[in-house]
mmCIF file of C-alpha atoms and ligand atoms in Angstrom:
data_model
loop_
_atom_site.group_PDB
_atom_site.id
_atom_site.type_symbol
_atom_site.label_atom_id
_atom_site.label_comp_id
_atom_site.label_asym_id
_atom_site.label_seq_id
_atom_site.Cartn_x
_atom_site.Cartn_y
_atom_site.Cartn_z
ATOM 1 C CA MET E 92 -13.279 14.997 6.218
ATOM 2 C CA PRO E 93 -9.706 13.693 6.404
ATOM 3 C CA ALA E 94 -9.347 10.262 7.984
ATOM 4 C CA ALA E 95 -6.651 9.347 10.497
ATOM 5 C CA PRO E 96 -4.410 6.454 9.464
ATOM 6 C CA PRO E 97 -5.413 3.207 11.177
ATOM 7 C CA ALA E 98 -3.375 2.449 14.289
ATOM 8 C CA HIS E 99 -0.495 -0.018 14.044
ATOM 9 C CA PRO E 100 -1.821 -3.583 14.569
ATOM 10 C CA SER E 101 0.407 -3.987 17.651
ATOM 11 C CA GLY E 102 -1.478 -1.122 19.308
ATOM 12 C CA ALA E 103 1.771 0.871 19.567
ATOM 13 C CA ARG E 104 1.286 4.610 19.849
ATOM 14 C CA PRO E 105 3.659 7.404 18.807
ATOM 15 C CA PRO E 106 6.087 8.760 21.414
ATOM 16 C CA THR E 107 4.707 11.539 23.568
ATOM 17 C CA LEU E 108 7.181 14.390 23.221
ATOM 18 C CA PRO E 109 7.044 18.127 23.753
ATOM 19 C CA PRO E 110 6.145 19.618 20.340
ATOM 20 C CA ASP E 111 9.523 21.368 20.042
ATOM 21 C CA ARG E 112 11.283 17.970 20.273
ATOM 22 C CA VAL E 113 9.404 16.527 17.312
ATOM 23 C CA PRO E 114 11.418 16.943 14.086
ATOM 24 C CA ARG E 115 9.609 19.246 11.693
ATOM 25 C CA HIS E 116 11.211 17.716 8.602
ATOM 26 C CA VAL E 117 12.321 14.070 8.389
ATOM 27 C CA ALA E 118 14.350 12.874 5.377
ATOM 28 C CA VAL E 119 14.402 9.132 4.714
ATOM 29 C CA VAL E 120 16.811 7.056 2.641
ATOM 30 C CA MET E 121 14.821 3.866 2.097
ATOM 31 C CA ASP E 122 17.808 1.557 1.706
ATOM 32 C CA GLY E 123 18.227 -2.204 1.665
ATOM 33 C CA ASN E 124 15.548 -3.496 -0.691
ATOM 34 C CA GLY E 125 18.069 -5.371 -2.834
ATOM 35 C CA ARG E 126 19.717 -7.028 0.173
ATOM 36 C CA TRP E 127 16.339 -7.960 1.653
ATOM 37 C CA ALA E 128 15.494 -9.797 -1.576
ATOM 38 C CA ALA E 129 18.941 -11.395 -1.913
ATOM 39 C CA GLY E 130 18.629 -12.761 1.635
ATOM 40 C CA ARG E 131 15.521 -14.622 0.527
ATOM 41 C CA GLY E 132 16.915 -15.815 -2.797
ATOM 42 C CA LEU E 133 14.525 -13.479 -4.635
ATOM 43 C CA PRO E 134 15.192 -11.043 -7.494
ATOM 44 C CA ARG E 135 16.074 -7.488 -6.344
ATOM 45 C CA THR E 136 12.784 -6.197 -7.714
ATOM 46 C CA GLU E 137 10.888 -8.222 -5.090
ATOM 47 C CA GLY E 138 12.663 -6.146 -2.446
ATOM 48 C CA HIS E 139 11.325 -2.950 -3.989
ATOM 49 C CA ARG E 140 7.851 -4.461 -4.086
ATOM 50 C CA ALA E 141 8.077 -5.324 -0.395
ATOM 51 C CA GLY E 142 9.208 -1.756 0.330
ATOM 52 C CA GLU E 143 5.854 -0.256 -0.640
ATOM 53 C CA GLU E 144 4.190 -1.311 2.611
ATOM 54 C CA ALA E 145 7.074 0.162 4.619
ATOM 55 C CA LEU E 146 6.555 3.487 2.862
ATOM 56 C CA VAL E 147 2.841 3.526 3.710
ATOM 57 C CA GLU E 148 3.672 2.589 7.334
ATOM 58 C CA VAL E 149 6.221 5.381 7.675
ATOM 59 C CA VAL E 150 3.805 7.938 6.208
ATOM 60 C CA ALA E 151 1.191 6.802 8.777
ATOM 61 C CA GLY E 152 3.795 6.992 11.555
ATOM 62 C CA ALA E 153 4.882 10.484 10.538
ATOM 63 C CA ILE E 154 1.275 11.702 10.619
ATOM 64 C CA GLU E 155 0.699 10.129 14.046
ATOM 65 C CA ALA E 156 3.915 11.640 15.393
ATOM 66 C CA GLN E 157 2.910 15.064 14.035
ATOM 67 C CA VAL E 158 5.878 15.476 11.741
ATOM 68 C CA GLY E 159 5.205 18.296 9.248
ATOM 69 C CA TRP E 160 7.405 17.270 6.325
ATOM 70 C CA LEU E 161 8.546 13.823 5.211
ATOM 71 C CA SER E 162 10.876 13.506 2.215
ATOM 72 C CA VAL E 163 11.716 10.083 0.785
ATOM 73 C CA TYR E 164 14.471 9.140 -1.650
ATOM 74 C CA ALA E 165 12.655 6.973 -4.211
ATOM 75 C CA PHE E 166 15.063 7.226 -7.162
ATOM 76 C CA SER E 167 18.365 9.073 -7.294
ATOM 77 C CA THR E 168 20.052 10.591 -10.335
ATOM 78 C CA GLU E 169 22.708 7.885 -9.798
ATOM 79 C CA ASN E 170 20.153 5.051 -9.957
ATOM 80 C CA TRP E 171 20.252 5.219 -13.779
ATOM 81 C CA ARG E 172 23.492 3.238 -13.438
ATOM 82 C CA ARG E 173 21.554 0.131 -12.392
ATOM 83 C CA THR E 174 20.777 -2.539 -14.986
ATOM 84 C CA PRO E 175 18.229 -1.519 -17.654
ATOM 85 C CA ALA E 176 15.847 -4.140 -16.275
ATOM 86 C CA GLU E 177 15.968 -2.734 -12.741
ATOM 87 C CA VAL E 178 15.620 0.870 -13.992
ATOM 88 C CA ARG E 179 12.625 -0.206 -16.053
ATOM 89 C CA PHE E 180 11.124 -1.941 -13.052
ATOM 90 C CA LEU E 181 11.661 1.087 -10.788
ATOM 91 C CA MET E 182 10.010 3.426 -13.318
ATOM 92 C CA GLY E 183 6.952 1.222 -13.747
ATOM 93 C CA TYR E 184 6.830 0.532 -10.039
ATOM 94 C CA SER E 185 6.936 4.229 -9.041
ATOM 95 C CA ARG E 186 4.060 4.889 -11.404
ATOM 96 C CA GLN E 187 2.094 1.983 -9.946
ATOM 97 C CA VAL E 188 2.726 2.924 -6.295
ATOM 98 C CA LEU E 189 1.648 6.493 -6.978
ATOM 99 C CA ARG E 190 -1.519 5.385 -8.728
ATOM 100 C CA ALA E 191 -2.362 2.829 -6.034
ATOM 101 C CA ARG E 192 -1.662 5.037 -3.014
ATOM 102 C CA ARG E 193 -2.559 8.573 -3.969
ATOM 103 C CA ASP E 194 -6.198 8.303 -2.874
ATOM 104 C CA LEU E 195 -5.166 6.820 0.466
ATOM 105 C CA PHE E 196 -2.653 9.629 1.038
ATOM 106 C CA ASP E 197 -5.273 12.154 -0.070
ATOM 107 C CA SER E 198 -7.772 10.722 2.453
ATOM 108 C CA TRP E 199 -5.114 11.229 5.167
ATOM 109 C CA ASN E 200 -4.860 14.924 4.222
ATOM 110 C CA VAL E 201 -1.305 14.406 2.866
ATOM 111 C CA ARG E 202 0.029 16.960 0.391
ATOM 112 C CA VAL E 203 2.167 15.039 -2.100
ATOM 113 C CA ARG E 204 4.980 16.851 -3.882
ATOM 114 C CA TRP E 205 7.681 15.804 -6.319
ATOM 115 C CA SER E 206 11.282 16.952 -6.234
ATOM 116 C CA GLY E 207 13.716 15.886 -8.948
ATOM 117 C CA GLN E 208 14.871 16.277 -12.511
ATOM 118 C CA ARG E 209 12.456 15.874 -15.397
ATOM 119 C CA ARG E 210 15.335 14.844 -17.701
ATOM 120 C CA ARG E 211 15.264 11.108 -18.555
ATOM 121 C CA LEU E 212 12.323 10.371 -16.260
ATOM 122 C CA TRP E 213 9.600 8.382 -18.007
ATOM 123 C CA PRO E 214 6.857 10.823 -19.122
ATOM 124 C CA SER E 215 4.218 8.506 -17.639
ATOM 125 C CA VAL E 216 5.948 8.765 -14.249
ATOM 126 C CA VAL E 217 6.045 12.558 -14.533
ATOM 127 C CA THR E 218 2.315 12.556 -15.367
ATOM 128 C CA GLU E 219 1.555 10.405 -12.326
ATOM 129 C CA LEU E 220 3.640 12.651 -10.042
ATOM 130 C CA VAL E 221 2.034 15.832 -11.380
ATOM 131 C CA GLU E 222 -1.452 14.329 -11.006
ATOM 132 C CA ALA E 223 -0.777 13.293 -7.414
ATOM 133 C CA GLU E 224 0.474 16.818 -6.688
ATOM 134 C CA ALA E 225 -2.632 18.379 -8.232
ATOM 135 C CA LEU E 226 -5.016 16.004 -6.445
ATOM 136 C CA THR E 227 -3.515 16.745 -3.031
ATOM 137 C CA ALA E 228 -2.425 20.387 -3.478
ATOM 138 C CA GLY E 229 -5.094 21.713 -1.118
ATOM 139 C CA ASN E 230 -4.310 19.290 1.720
ATOM 140 C CA THR E 231 -3.091 20.753 4.974
ATOM 141 C CA GLY E 232 -1.576 17.754 6.798
ATOM 142 C CA LEU E 233 1.794 16.096 6.234
ATOM 143 C CA THR E 234 3.776 17.279 3.202
ATOM 144 C CA LEU E 235 5.222 14.159 1.575
ATOM 145 C CA THR E 236 7.968 14.986 -0.911
ATOM 146 C CA LEU E 237 8.754 12.119 -3.267
ATOM 147 C CA CYS E 238 12.299 12.585 -4.460
ATOM 148 C CA VAL E 239 12.291 10.868 -7.837
ATOM 149 C CA ASN E 240 15.260 11.341 -10.174
ATOM 150 C CA TYR E 241 16.610 13.539 -7.406
ATOM 151 C CA GLY E 242 20.191 14.635 -6.715
ATOM 152 C CA GLY E 243 21.150 17.157 -4.051
ATOM 153 C CA ARG E 244 23.974 18.818 -5.981
ATOM 154 C CA ALA E 245 21.772 19.167 -9.059
ATOM 155 C CA GLU E 246 19.018 20.728 -6.946
ATOM 156 C CA ILE E 247 21.469 23.316 -5.584
ATOM 157 C CA ALA E 248 22.969 24.037 -9.025
ATOM 158 C CA ASP E 249 19.491 24.450 -10.549
ATOM 159 C CA ALA E 250 18.427 26.839 -7.787
ATOM 160 C CA ALA E 251 21.599 28.910 -8.293
ATOM 161 C CA ALA E 252 21.001 29.006 -12.057
ATOM 162 C CA ARG E 253 17.394 30.163 -11.532
ATOM 163 C CA LEU E 254 18.530 32.956 -9.204
ATOM 164 C CA ALA E 255 21.269 34.030 -11.643
ATOM 165 C CA ALA E 256 18.840 34.050 -14.586
ATOM 166 C CA ALA E 257 16.491 36.251 -12.561
ATOM 167 C CA GLU E 258 19.468 38.504 -11.662
ATOM 168 C CA ARG E 259 18.806 37.893 -8.002
ATOM 169 C CA PRO E 260 21.624 37.653 -5.454
ATOM 170 C CA ILE E 261 22.882 34.152 -4.687
ATOM 171 C CA THR E 262 23.120 33.966 -0.911
ATOM 172 C CA GLU E 263 22.597 31.271 1.714
ATOM 173 C CA GLU E 264 19.160 32.730 2.403
ATOM 174 C CA SER E 265 18.034 33.005 -1.225
ATOM 175 C CA LEU E 266 19.261 29.487 -2.030
ATOM 176 C CA THR E 267 17.601 28.026 1.065
ATOM 177 C CA ALA E 268 14.324 29.687 0.106
ATOM 178 C CA ASP E 269 14.528 28.469 -3.490
ATOM 179 C CA LEU E 270 14.928 24.758 -2.720
ATOM 180 C CA SER E 271 11.923 22.467 -2.789
ATOM 181 C CA THR E 272 12.024 21.517 0.900
ATOM 182 C CA PRO E 273 12.885 23.262 4.184
ATOM 183 C CA ASP E 274 15.884 22.441 6.392
ATOM 184 C CA VAL E 275 15.986 18.807 7.496
ATOM 185 C CA ASP E 276 15.904 18.127 11.246
ATOM 186 C CA LEU E 277 16.192 14.330 11.234
ATOM 187 C CA PHE E 278 18.006 12.432 8.467
ATOM 188 C CA TRP E 279 17.183 8.748 8.748
ATOM 189 C CA ARG E 280 18.716 5.935 6.715
ATOM 190 C CA THR E 281 17.992 2.233 6.950
ATOM 191 C CA SER E 282 20.119 -0.846 6.202
ATOM 192 C CA GLY E 283 23.165 0.092 8.269
ATOM 193 C CA GLU E 284 24.803 2.303 5.631
ATOM 194 C CA ALA E 285 26.034 5.618 7.045
ATOM 195 C CA ARG E 286 26.134 7.952 4.028
ATOM 196 C CA LEU E 287 24.149 10.932 2.749
ATOM 197 C CA SER E 288 24.316 9.760 -0.902
ATOM 198 C CA ASN E 289 23.591 13.250 -2.303
ATOM 199 C CA PHE E 290 20.184 13.406 -0.588
ATOM 200 C CA LEU E 291 19.024 16.887 0.527
ATOM 201 C CA ILE E 292 22.648 17.785 1.248
ATOM 202 C CA TRP E 293 22.047 21.536 1.572
ATOM 203 C CA GLN E 294 18.944 21.113 3.718
ATOM 204 C CA ALA E 295 20.675 18.519 5.938
ATOM 205 C CA ALA E 296 23.570 20.834 6.886
ATOM 206 C CA TYR E 297 22.487 20.775 10.566
ATOM 207 C CA ALA E 298 20.389 17.617 10.561
ATOM 208 C CA GLU E 299 20.718 14.963 13.230
ATOM 209 C CA LEU E 300 21.717 11.703 11.552
ATOM 210 C CA VAL E 301 20.136 8.442 12.662
ATOM 211 C CA PHE E 302 21.102 5.142 11.055
ATOM 212 C CA THR E 303 19.094 1.971 11.553
ATOM 213 C CA GLY E 304 20.386 -1.509 10.808
ATOM 214 C CA LYS E 305 17.046 -2.812 9.546
ATOM 215 C CA LEU E 306 16.498 -3.252 5.821
ATOM 216 C CA TRP E 307 13.770 -1.021 4.373
ATOM 217 C CA PRO E 308 11.146 -3.749 3.734
ATOM 218 C CA ASP E 309 11.419 -4.814 7.408
ATOM 219 C CA VAL E 310 10.644 -1.311 8.661
ATOM 220 C CA ASP E 311 7.335 -0.148 10.121
ATOM 221 C CA ARG E 312 6.217 3.054 11.840
ATOM 222 C CA ARG E 313 7.709 1.978 15.161
ATOM 223 C CA ASP E 314 11.191 2.226 13.628
ATOM 224 C CA LEU E 315 10.473 5.809 12.586
ATOM 225 C CA TRP E 316 9.325 6.529 16.135
ATOM 226 C CA ASP E 317 12.566 5.029 17.514
ATOM 227 C CA ALA E 318 14.515 7.384 15.253
ATOM 228 C CA ILE E 319 12.382 10.321 16.431
ATOM 229 C CA VAL E 320 13.043 9.426 20.086
ATOM 230 C CA GLN E 321 16.795 9.335 19.367
ATOM 231 C CA TYR E 322 16.449 12.728 17.698
ATOM 232 C CA ALA E 323 14.545 14.139 20.674
ATOM 233 C CA ASP E 324 17.355 13.037 23.019
ATOM 234 C CA ARG E 325 20.028 14.872 21.030
ATOM 235 C CA ASP E 326 21.350 18.263 22.016
ATOM 236 C CA ARG E 327 21.259 20.492 18.910
ATOM 237 C CA ARG E 328 23.654 23.404 19.206
ATOM 238 C CA TYR E 329 24.092 24.695 15.638
ATOM 239 C CA GLY E 330 27.714 25.550 16.352
ATOM 240 C CA ALA E 331 27.018 27.367 19.632
ATOM 241 C CA ALA E 332 28.745 26.285 22.838
HETATM 242 C C1 LIG W 26 16.957 1.312 -2.189
HETATM 243 O O1 LIG W 26 17.246 -0.047 -1.993
HETATM 244 C C2 LIG W 26 15.555 1.547 -2.650
HETATM 245 C C3 LIG W 26 15.197 2.074 -3.858
HETATM 246 C C4 LIG W 26 16.178 2.464 -4.877
HETATM 247 C C5 LIG W 26 13.768 2.263 -4.237
HETATM 248 C C6 LIG W 26 12.819 2.634 -3.130
HETATM 249 C C7 LIG W 26 11.467 2.936 -3.639
HETATM 250 C C8 LIG W 26 10.294 2.625 -3.009
HETATM 251 C C9 LIG W 26 10.215 1.918 -1.725
HETATM 252 C C10 LIG W 26 8.976 2.995 -3.661
HETATM 253 C C11 LIG W 26 8.616 4.417 -3.650
HETATM 254 C C12 LIG W 26 8.278 4.982 -4.949
HETATM 255 C C13 LIG W 26 7.433 6.053 -5.186
HETATM 256 C C14 LIG W 26 7.717 6.999 -6.306
HETATM 257 C C15 LIG W 26 6.234 6.297 -4.391
HETATM 258 P P1 LIG W 26 18.466 -0.679 -2.777
HETATM 259 O O2 LIG W 26 17.957 -1.237 -4.062
HETATM 260 O O3 LIG W 26 19.545 0.351 -2.938
HETATM 261 O O4 LIG W 26 18.913 -1.817 -1.813
HETATM 262 P P2 LIG W 26 20.391 -2.438 -1.640
HETATM 263 O O5 LIG W 26 21.265 -1.328 -1.131
HETATM 264 O O6 LIG W 26 20.185 -3.537 -0.660
HETATM 265 O O7 LIG W 26 20.821 -2.929 -2.999
#
């Protein structure tokens, strides 16, 4: 029997919205870990460590708000440009977070998926991602896509190459269907930066963008709910008058 995530300690409950106002797919850029650490005189890696709890909170909040898909940007194809020490930390840390949290996510009926490039990624991280996918493949609740070694342009180029190799037509519809996640409704980024940074750029073509000033480690599920309420208040027209 799947368990529900425990309620937030404050007693806060998710917003009550008509189901068609709840975003089906939320994309999250978990930004600001480095600045959070710098503000406390700590090494950047301590910011990443503190971000783990925020991730678990936001997964719980997405389940409670009845979001169907949550995609999080854990490591971008550009993150290899960070210092070797930070890259090494982020690889080991991703592996550790996956190992430590997969049973919890499984107990919440979360289906974990990985989107990203295999190239350069530590084999032990790939193993951990593939094992988490296999463990949770039959779950029917939230789909949590961990974007690790992910780049939006690369995802589009790879999908086009697959279609071409299969001699299938390359159209908006076939490309959309071949990507790892559906269209994004709400694109949420923390830390005050207002950029897409190559995250789900095809899927976010019509997304509502919400930017929050808080740094990622300071975030909890109530911040996700604030973003969802902002989304619900928007008037989505998809180019129509
Ligand atoms: C961005 O902050 C954050 C990251 C690059 C890493 C986020 C990863 C997690 C919270 C763990 C999730 C991992 C998995 C695979 C489950 P930043 O370093 O860019 O912060 P800054 O902009 O302040 O420097």
